[in-house]
Amino acid sequence: MNEPTPILRFAPSPNGALHLGHAYSALVNQHMAQALGGHWLLRFEDIDTARCTLRFEADMIEDLRWLGLEWQGEPRRQSQHLDTYREALDSLKSMGLVYPAFLSRSEIKAIVSHQPDWPRDPDGQPHYPGDERSWSDKRISAALEEERRHAWRLNMQAALERVDGPLTWRETGYDGEADTAIIEADPSRWGDVILARSDTPTSYHLSVVIDDAIQGITHVVRGEDLYEATAIHRLLQQLLDLPEPLYHHHRLIRDEQGRKLSKSSHDTSLQALRASGYGAAHIRAKLDLGPYQKSL
Ligand code: GLU
């Protein structure tokens, strides 16, 4: 049987300017795609329509081209595929795995503030303290009819009961195959994650697994800040019967204080670096692609 062509992707959210951390991720994707004899795609994760703009998108394309990067085909824009995500959400609803959660962020905060031992997810956010997961259908319909704002949450316990056997993912080394480790995925640490909101039929977790499947991604190459989230992605892939890609989480580029770069730290934006006279070759050298470079 022929192996499928490796397909990787770089998937920024166009809600600010690309910085050195994004440049590193895009370059790692490009190097790994070349080493594997595959290609990489560009995807704009723009479901947050209040913060994502076409202007940021255009700037990102310019920055990536300036770095000498070329991807295959037209970029995919998540905001153009909301119906696809809605269908996936509907199928999770029909399995009885999703419920509307009506507590606002500040209500959640107030409830857990008196409970120092309240469980928290790997990002430090409290598990959902509401009890809507056990409401009757009648009570849920009545609350929805009142048009109260809500988020659609995955009933984690019910979801895990549907999974056969242990959940794992395959974390690969930098050449995409060597040193593949089987990692045990424990999505229960995340509690009842949000899969959609009343005004957006999806979330990062839901749309990323759908898109990776639709775009035929064989290798998900991204920063290690998303390592723990892979457990949720593997669970959703099982529930929605989606293929399992390989994963590779690369190191993060940090500032001098050791903090993860953010889109608001303007001094490391590629635009600012370019404006101060740095060239693309300097950026590539500064980022030190180390083993990725050697894998070519
Ligand atoms: N859109 C995410 C970000 O900008 C990346 C998601 C992913 O690579 O899975 O951090």
mmCIF file of C-alpha atoms and ligand atoms in Angstrom:
data_model
loop_
_atom_site.group_PDB
_atom_site.id
_atom_site.type_symbol
_atom_site.label_atom_id
_atom_site.label_comp_id
_atom_site.label_asym_id
_atom_site.label_seq_id
_atom_site.Cartn_x
_atom_site.Cartn_y
_atom_site.Cartn_z
ATOM 1 C CA MET A 1 0.000 0.000 0.000
ATOM 2 C CA ASN A 2 1.305 3.456 -0.863
ATOM 3 C CA GLU A 3 1.907 5.770 2.060
ATOM 4 C CA PRO A 4 -0.160 8.969 1.787
ATOM 5 C CA THR A 5 1.774 12.121 0.884
ATOM 6 C CA PRO A 6 2.693 13.858 4.133
ATOM 7 C CA ILE A 7 0.625 17.015 4.602
ATOM 8 C CA LEU A 8 1.424 19.524 7.326
ATOM 9 C CA ARG A 9 -0.164 22.842 8.174
ATOM 10 C CA PHE A 10 0.577 26.175 9.788
ATOM 11 C CA ALA A 11 -2.580 27.547 11.397
ATOM 12 C CA PRO A 12 -2.274 31.045 12.887
ATOM 13 C CA SER A 13 -5.205 33.112 14.169
ATOM 14 C CA PRO A 14 -5.253 36.439 12.326
ATOM 15 C CA ASN A 15 -5.904 38.519 15.445
ATOM 16 C CA GLY A 16 -2.551 40.306 15.560
ATOM 17 C CA ALA A 17 0.878 40.410 13.970
ATOM 18 C CA LEU A 18 3.067 37.328 13.499
ATOM 19 C CA HIS A 19 6.054 37.266 15.854
ATOM 20 C CA LEU A 20 9.251 35.243 16.089
ATOM 21 C CA GLY A 21 7.398 32.308 17.664
ATOM 22 C CA HIS A 22 5.107 32.048 14.637
ATOM 23 C CA ALA A 23 8.089 32.353 12.309
ATOM 24 C CA TYR A 24 9.744 29.434 14.112
ATOM 25 C CA SER A 25 6.602 27.302 13.864
ATOM 26 C CA ALA A 26 6.125 28.064 10.168
ATOM 27 C CA LEU A 27 9.805 27.316 9.432
ATOM 28 C CA VAL A 28 9.689 24.050 11.375
ATOM 29 C CA ASN A 29 6.603 23.061 9.361
ATOM 30 C CA GLN A 30 8.356 23.873 6.127
ATOM 31 C CA HIS A 31 11.523 21.970 7.073
ATOM 32 C CA MET A 32 9.641 18.902 8.228
ATOM 33 C CA ALA A 33 7.426 18.918 5.128
ATOM 34 C CA GLN A 34 10.522 19.033 2.926
ATOM 35 C CA ALA A 35 12.305 16.332 4.913
ATOM 36 C CA LEU A 36 9.244 14.087 4.628
ATOM 37 C CA GLY A 37 8.774 14.765 0.914
ATOM 38 C CA GLY A 38 5.373 16.312 1.560
ATOM 39 C CA HIS A 39 3.926 19.794 1.606
ATOM 40 C CA TRP A 40 2.289 22.203 3.983
ATOM 41 C CA LEU A 41 -0.884 24.215 3.935
ATOM 42 C CA LEU A 42 -1.850 27.525 5.449
ATOM 43 C CA ARG A 43 -5.018 27.806 7.526
ATOM 44 C CA PHE A 44 -6.438 30.904 9.164
ATOM 45 C CA GLU A 45 -8.138 30.037 12.441
ATOM 46 C CA ASP A 46 -10.447 33.042 12.419
ATOM 47 C CA ILE A 47 -13.603 31.896 14.209
ATOM 48 C CA ASP A 48 -13.260 34.800 16.648
ATOM 49 C CA THR A 49 -14.698 37.280 14.164
ATOM 50 C CA ALA A 50 -14.564 40.121 16.707
ATOM 51 C CA ARG A 51 -10.751 39.984 16.814
ATOM 52 C CA CYS A 52 -9.672 38.439 13.503
ATOM 53 C CA THR A 53 -9.383 40.665 10.458
ATOM 54 C CA LEU A 54 -8.532 40.376 6.764
ATOM 55 C CA ARG A 55 -5.892 43.021 7.332
ATOM 56 C CA PHE A 56 -4.023 40.792 9.814
ATOM 57 C CA GLU A 57 -4.371 37.927 7.340
ATOM 58 C CA ALA A 58 -2.857 39.954 4.501
ATOM 59 C CA ASP A 59 0.004 41.069 6.788
ATOM 60 C CA MET A 60 0.642 37.446 7.789
ATOM 61 C CA ILE A 61 0.875 36.391 4.149
ATOM 62 C CA GLU A 62 3.322 39.200 3.494
ATOM 63 C CA ASP A 63 5.446 38.213 6.530
ATOM 64 C CA LEU A 64 5.531 34.541 5.527
ATOM 65 C CA ARG A 65 6.514 35.381 1.947
ATOM 66 C CA TRP A 66 9.197 37.704 3.277
ATOM 67 C CA LEU A 67 10.582 34.771 5.259
ATOM 68 C CA GLY A 68 10.789 32.884 1.961
ATOM 69 C CA LEU A 69 7.950 30.482 2.758
ATOM 70 C CA GLU A 70 5.555 29.045 0.177
ATOM 71 C CA TRP A 71 2.577 26.856 1.021
ATOM 72 C CA GLN A 72 0.407 24.844 -1.269
ATOM 73 C CA GLY A 73 -2.927 26.135 -2.554
ATOM 74 C CA GLU A 74 -5.221 28.809 -1.178
ATOM 75 C CA PRO A 75 -5.307 29.259 2.594
ATOM 76 C CA ARG A 76 -8.372 27.763 4.309
ATOM 77 C CA ARG A 77 -10.363 30.257 6.341
ATOM 78 C CA GLN A 78 -12.364 28.705 9.199
ATOM 79 C CA SER A 79 -15.006 31.456 9.216
ATOM 80 C CA GLN A 80 -16.106 30.163 5.778
ATOM 81 C CA HIS A 81 -16.875 26.686 7.092
ATOM 82 C CA LEU A 82 -19.110 27.302 10.089
ATOM 83 C CA ASP A 83 -21.809 24.973 8.718
ATOM 84 C CA THR A 84 -19.339 22.089 8.711
ATOM 85 C CA TYR A 85 -18.497 22.670 12.386
ATOM 86 C CA ARG A 86 -22.210 23.091 13.225
ATOM 87 C CA GLU A 87 -22.892 19.651 11.718
ATOM 88 C CA ALA A 88 -20.189 18.077 13.869
ATOM 89 C CA LEU A 89 -21.595 19.805 16.941
ATOM 90 C CA ASP A 90 -25.066 18.544 16.031
ATOM 91 C CA SER A 91 -23.809 15.013 15.779
ATOM 92 C CA LEU A 92 -22.239 15.270 19.262
ATOM 93 C CA LYS A 93 -25.552 16.707 20.500
ATOM 94 C CA SER A 94 -27.446 13.805 18.994
ATOM 95 C CA MET A 95 -25.121 11.418 20.860
ATOM 96 C CA GLY A 96 -26.131 13.226 24.069
ATOM 97 C CA LEU A 97 -22.550 14.336 24.714
ATOM 98 C CA VAL A 98 -22.980 18.112 24.707
ATOM 99 C CA TYR A 99 -25.003 20.394 26.962
ATOM 100 C CA PRO A 100 -25.634 24.143 27.173
ATOM 101 C CA ALA A 101 -23.853 25.750 30.129
ATOM 102 C CA PHE A 102 -25.359 29.041 31.285
ATOM 103 C CA LEU A 103 -22.913 30.306 33.925
ATOM 104 C CA SER A 104 -20.908 33.313 32.769
ATOM 105 C CA ARG A 105 -17.146 33.513 33.239
ATOM 106 C CA SER A 106 -17.557 35.806 36.266
ATOM 107 C CA GLU A 107 -20.182 33.542 37.843
ATOM 108 C CA ILE A 108 -17.831 30.585 37.457
ATOM 109 C CA LYS A 109 -15.024 32.597 39.032
ATOM 110 C CA ALA A 110 -17.206 33.646 41.957
ATOM 111 C CA ILE A 111 -18.353 30.065 42.639
ATOM 112 C CA VAL A 112 -14.876 28.536 42.641
ATOM 113 C CA SER A 113 -13.179 31.415 44.482
ATOM 114 C CA HIS A 114 -14.318 29.942 47.828
ATOM 115 C CA GLN A 115 -12.990 26.511 46.973
ATOM 116 C CA PRO A 116 -9.195 26.423 46.811
ATOM 117 C CA ASP A 117 -9.128 22.731 45.885
ATOM 118 C CA TRP A 118 -11.512 23.084 42.967
ATOM 119 C CA PRO A 119 -10.072 21.093 40.005
ATOM 120 C CA ARG A 120 -8.399 23.104 37.268
ATOM 121 C CA ASP A 121 -7.477 22.234 33.701
ATOM 122 C CA PRO A 122 -3.859 22.189 32.383
ATOM 123 C CA ASP A 123 -4.256 25.881 31.429
ATOM 124 C CA GLY A 124 -5.254 26.741 35.006
ATOM 125 C CA GLN A 125 -8.941 27.335 34.288
ATOM 126 C CA PRO A 126 -11.483 25.901 36.753
ATOM 127 C CA HIS A 127 -13.558 22.902 35.729
ATOM 128 C CA TYR A 128 -17.155 23.917 35.091
ATOM 129 C CA PRO A 129 -19.037 24.128 38.395
ATOM 130 C CA GLY A 130 -22.595 24.238 36.961
ATOM 131 C CA ASP A 131 -24.904 21.222 37.024
ATOM 132 C CA GLU A 132 -26.682 21.598 33.650
ATOM 133 C CA ARG A 133 -25.205 18.287 32.482
ATOM 134 C CA SER A 134 -27.832 16.569 34.643
ATOM 135 C CA TRP A 135 -30.804 18.824 33.828
ATOM 136 C CA SER A 136 -33.857 17.279 32.195
ATOM 137 C CA ASP A 137 -34.444 17.913 28.472
ATOM 138 C CA LYS A 138 -37.483 19.987 29.446
ATOM 139 C CA ARG A 139 -35.490 22.277 31.712
ATOM 140 C CA ILE A 140 -32.769 22.697 29.074
ATOM 141 C CA SER A 141 -35.310 23.543 26.346
ATOM 142 C CA ALA A 142 -36.977 26.104 28.609
ATOM 143 C CA ALA A 143 -33.639 27.766 29.389
ATOM 144 C CA LEU A 144 -32.693 27.818 25.685
ATOM 145 C CA GLU A 145 -36.038 29.360 24.801
ATOM 146 C CA GLU A 146 -35.298 32.239 27.152
ATOM 147 C CA GLU A 147 -32.324 32.886 24.851
ATOM 148 C CA ARG A 148 -29.914 33.048 27.740
ATOM 149 C CA ARG A 149 -26.270 33.251 26.658
ATOM 150 C CA HIS A 150 -24.568 29.910 26.942
ATOM 151 C CA ALA A 151 -21.637 27.799 25.862
ATOM 152 C CA TRP A 152 -21.964 24.253 24.556
ATOM 153 C CA ARG A 153 -19.797 22.011 26.705
ATOM 154 C CA LEU A 154 -18.701 18.432 26.200
ATOM 155 C CA ASN A 155 -19.949 16.112 28.925
ATOM 156 C CA MET A 156 -16.478 14.685 29.527
ATOM 157 C CA GLN A 157 -17.544 11.725 31.597
ATOM 158 C CA ALA A 158 -20.210 10.632 29.110
ATOM 159 C CA ALA A 159 -17.757 11.143 26.232
ATOM 160 C CA LEU A 160 -15.069 9.004 27.872
ATOM 161 C CA GLU A 161 -17.589 6.235 28.428
ATOM 162 C CA ARG A 162 -18.000 5.977 24.652
ATOM 163 C CA VAL A 163 -14.308 5.453 23.980
ATOM 164 C CA ASP A 164 -13.016 1.900 23.668
ATOM 165 C CA GLY A 165 -9.666 1.202 25.264
ATOM 166 C CA PRO A 166 -7.009 3.698 26.309
ATOM 167 C CA LEU A 167 -6.748 6.967 24.387
ATOM 168 C CA THR A 168 -3.280 7.710 23.065
ATOM 169 C CA TRP A 169 -1.486 9.796 20.489
ATOM 170 C CA ARG A 170 1.771 9.320 18.604
ATOM 171 C CA GLU A 171 4.328 12.057 19.228
ATOM 172 C CA THR A 172 7.066 11.997 16.606
ATOM 173 C CA GLY A 173 10.647 13.177 16.556
ATOM 174 C CA TYR A 174 11.803 15.981 14.300
ATOM 175 C CA ASP A 175 12.077 13.836 11.192
ATOM 176 C CA GLY A 176 8.456 12.860 11.496
ATOM 177 C CA GLU A 177 8.943 9.118 11.982
ATOM 178 C CA ALA A 178 11.949 8.355 14.159
ATOM 179 C CA ASP A 179 11.536 8.241 17.930
ATOM 180 C CA THR A 180 7.775 8.033 17.819
ATOM 181 C CA ALA A 181 6.457 7.797 21.358
ATOM 182 C CA ILE A 182 3.003 6.633 22.322
ATOM 183 C CA ILE A 183 1.565 9.178 24.730
ATOM 184 C CA GLU A 184 -1.321 8.377 27.006
ATOM 185 C CA ALA A 185 -4.048 10.996 26.564
ATOM 186 C CA ASP A 186 -6.038 11.977 29.633
ATOM 187 C CA PRO A 187 -8.737 14.397 28.463
ATOM 188 C CA SER A 188 -10.541 14.201 31.823
ATOM 189 C CA ARG A 189 -7.978 16.701 33.146
ATOM 190 C CA TRP A 190 -9.710 19.311 30.998
ATOM 191 C CA GLY A 191 -13.196 18.816 32.461
ATOM 192 C CA ASP A 192 -16.212 19.745 30.336
ATOM 193 C CA VAL A 193 -14.460 21.758 27.614
ATOM 194 C CA ILE A 194 -16.304 24.377 25.562
ATOM 195 C CA LEU A 195 -17.076 23.220 22.005
ATOM 196 C CA ALA A 196 -19.217 26.156 20.842
ATOM 197 C CA ARG A 197 -20.944 29.322 22.039
ATOM 198 C CA SER A 198 -24.436 30.677 21.508
ATOM 199 C CA ASP A 199 -23.142 33.019 18.804
ATOM 200 C CA THR A 200 -20.416 30.773 17.253
ATOM 201 C CA PRO A 201 -21.152 27.133 16.411
ATOM 202 C CA THR A 202 -17.594 26.026 17.150
ATOM 203 C CA SER A 203 -14.468 26.471 19.243
ATOM 204 C CA TYR A 204 -10.741 26.026 18.624
ATOM 205 C CA HIS A 205 -10.860 22.360 19.700
ATOM 206 C CA LEU A 206 -13.779 21.394 17.499
ATOM 207 C CA SER A 207 -12.714 23.226 14.351
ATOM 208 C CA VAL A 208 -9.074 22.146 14.553
ATOM 209 C CA VAL A 209 -9.929 18.430 14.498
ATOM 210 C CA ILE A 210 -12.459 18.865 11.693
ATOM 211 C CA ASP A 211 -10.031 20.888 9.589
ATOM 212 C CA ASP A 212 -7.102 18.545 10.167
ATOM 213 C CA ALA A 213 -9.337 15.724 8.885
ATOM 214 C CA ILE A 214 -10.786 17.665 5.917
ATOM 215 C CA GLN A 215 -7.373 18.922 4.834
ATOM 216 C CA GLY A 216 -5.890 15.416 5.131
ATOM 217 C CA ILE A 217 -3.243 16.511 7.631
ATOM 218 C CA THR A 218 -0.896 13.610 8.368
ATOM 219 C CA HIS A 219 1.479 15.478 10.717
ATOM 220 C CA VAL A 220 0.264 18.161 13.131
ATOM 221 C CA VAL A 221 3.348 20.255 13.882
ATOM 222 C CA ARG A 222 2.788 23.036 16.418
ATOM 223 C CA GLY A 223 4.089 24.597 19.638
ATOM 224 C CA GLU A 224 4.379 22.673 22.883
ATOM 225 C CA ASP A 225 1.799 24.980 24.490
ATOM 226 C CA LEU A 226 -0.770 22.779 22.704
ATOM 227 C CA TYR A 227 0.729 19.479 23.870
ATOM 228 C CA GLU A 228 -1.879 18.893 26.610
ATOM 229 C CA ALA A 229 -4.760 19.940 24.345
ATOM 230 C CA THR A 230 -3.901 16.989 22.100
ATOM 231 C CA ALA A 231 -5.779 14.774 24.585
ATOM 232 C CA ILE A 232 -9.018 16.649 23.778
ATOM 233 C CA HIS A 233 -8.293 16.457 20.059
ATOM 234 C CA ARG A 234 -7.788 12.706 20.199
ATOM 235 C CA LEU A 235 -11.052 12.304 22.109
ATOM 236 C CA LEU A 236 -12.986 14.378 19.545
ATOM 237 C CA GLN A 237 -11.374 12.436 16.692
ATOM 238 C CA GLN A 238 -12.622 9.201 18.235
ATOM 239 C CA LEU A 239 -16.127 10.525 18.886
ATOM 240 C CA LEU A 240 -16.466 11.951 15.376
ATOM 241 C CA ASP A 241 -14.735 9.035 13.680
ATOM 242 C CA LEU A 242 -11.909 11.155 12.244
ATOM 243 C CA PRO A 243 -8.430 9.899 11.261
ATOM 244 C CA GLU A 244 -5.543 10.143 13.706
ATOM 245 C CA PRO A 245 -2.616 12.267 12.513
ATOM 246 C CA LEU A 246 0.891 12.087 13.984
ATOM 247 C CA TYR A 247 1.784 14.944 16.321
ATOM 248 C CA HIS A 248 4.984 16.862 16.848
ATOM 249 C CA HIS A 249 5.159 19.664 19.425
ATOM 250 C CA HIS A 250 8.154 21.934 19.055
ATOM 251 C CA ARG A 251 9.783 24.211 21.618
ATOM 252 C CA LEU A 252 8.466 27.723 22.117
ATOM 253 C CA ILE A 253 10.453 30.852 21.441
ATOM 254 C CA ARG A 254 10.576 32.899 24.642
ATOM 255 C CA ASP A 255 11.549 36.462 25.515
ATOM 256 C CA GLU A 256 14.505 37.358 27.750
ATOM 257 C CA GLN A 257 12.376 36.860 30.869
ATOM 258 C CA GLY A 258 11.443 33.362 29.671
ATOM 259 C CA ARG A 259 7.878 34.341 28.796
ATOM 260 C CA LYS A 260 6.054 32.962 25.783
ATOM 261 C CA LEU A 261 5.860 35.627 23.066
ATOM 262 C CA SER A 262 2.457 37.178 22.506
ATOM 263 C CA LYS A 263 0.889 39.128 19.672
ATOM 264 C CA SER A 264 0.915 42.202 21.906
ATOM 265 C CA SER A 265 4.717 42.209 22.381
ATOM 266 C CA HIS A 266 5.378 44.408 19.373
ATOM 267 C CA ASP A 267 9.162 44.358 19.507
ATOM 268 C CA THR A 268 9.265 40.724 18.368
ATOM 269 C CA SER A 269 6.716 41.119 15.564
ATOM 270 C CA LEU A 270 8.155 40.278 12.170
ATOM 271 C CA GLN A 271 6.959 43.635 10.842
ATOM 272 C CA ALA A 272 8.865 45.508 13.557
ATOM 273 C CA LEU A 273 12.002 43.448 12.996
ATOM 274 C CA ARG A 274 11.777 44.057 9.280
ATOM 275 C CA ALA A 275 11.274 47.785 9.848
ATOM 276 C CA SER A 276 14.412 47.909 11.991
ATOM 277 C CA GLY A 277 16.426 46.548 9.093
ATOM 278 C CA TYR A 278 16.672 42.836 9.875
ATOM 279 C CA GLY A 279 16.640 40.498 6.877
ATOM 280 C CA ALA A 280 14.895 37.143 6.573
ATOM 281 C CA ALA A 281 18.246 35.309 6.653
ATOM 282 C CA HIS A 282 19.045 36.944 10.001
ATOM 283 C CA ILE A 283 15.676 35.845 11.440
ATOM 284 C CA ARG A 284 16.214 32.269 10.276
ATOM 285 C CA ALA A 285 19.708 32.205 11.792
ATOM 286 C CA LYS A 286 18.493 33.772 15.037
ATOM 287 C CA LEU A 287 15.772 31.150 15.396
ATOM 288 C CA ASP A 288 18.299 28.307 15.140
ATOM 289 C CA LEU A 289 16.355 25.499 13.510
ATOM 290 C CA GLY A 290 18.957 23.054 14.832
ATOM 291 C CA PRO A 291 17.872 19.450 14.313
ATOM 292 C CA TYR A 292 15.138 20.391 11.846
ATOM 293 C CA GLN A 293 17.784 21.893 9.593
ATOM 294 C CA LYS A 294 19.923 18.769 9.866
ATOM 295 C CA SER A 295 17.030 16.520 8.913
ATOM 296 C CA LEU A 296 17.112 17.882 5.361
HETATM 297 N N1 GLU B 1 -4.452 28.706 15.902
HETATM 298 C C1 GLU B 1 -3.563 28.186 16.900
HETATM 299 C C2 GLU B 1 -2.602 29.276 17.338
HETATM 300 O O1 GLU B 1 -2.487 30.285 16.663
HETATM 301 C C3 GLU B 1 -2.744 27.003 16.407
HETATM 302 C C4 GLU B 1 -3.540 25.771 16.439
HETATM 303 C C5 GLU B 1 -2.812 24.492 16.074
HETATM 304 O O2 GLU B 1 -1.742 24.537 15.483
HETATM 305 O O3 GLU B 1 -3.376 23.437 16.370
HETATM 306 O O4 GLU B 1 -1.979 29.113 18.363
#
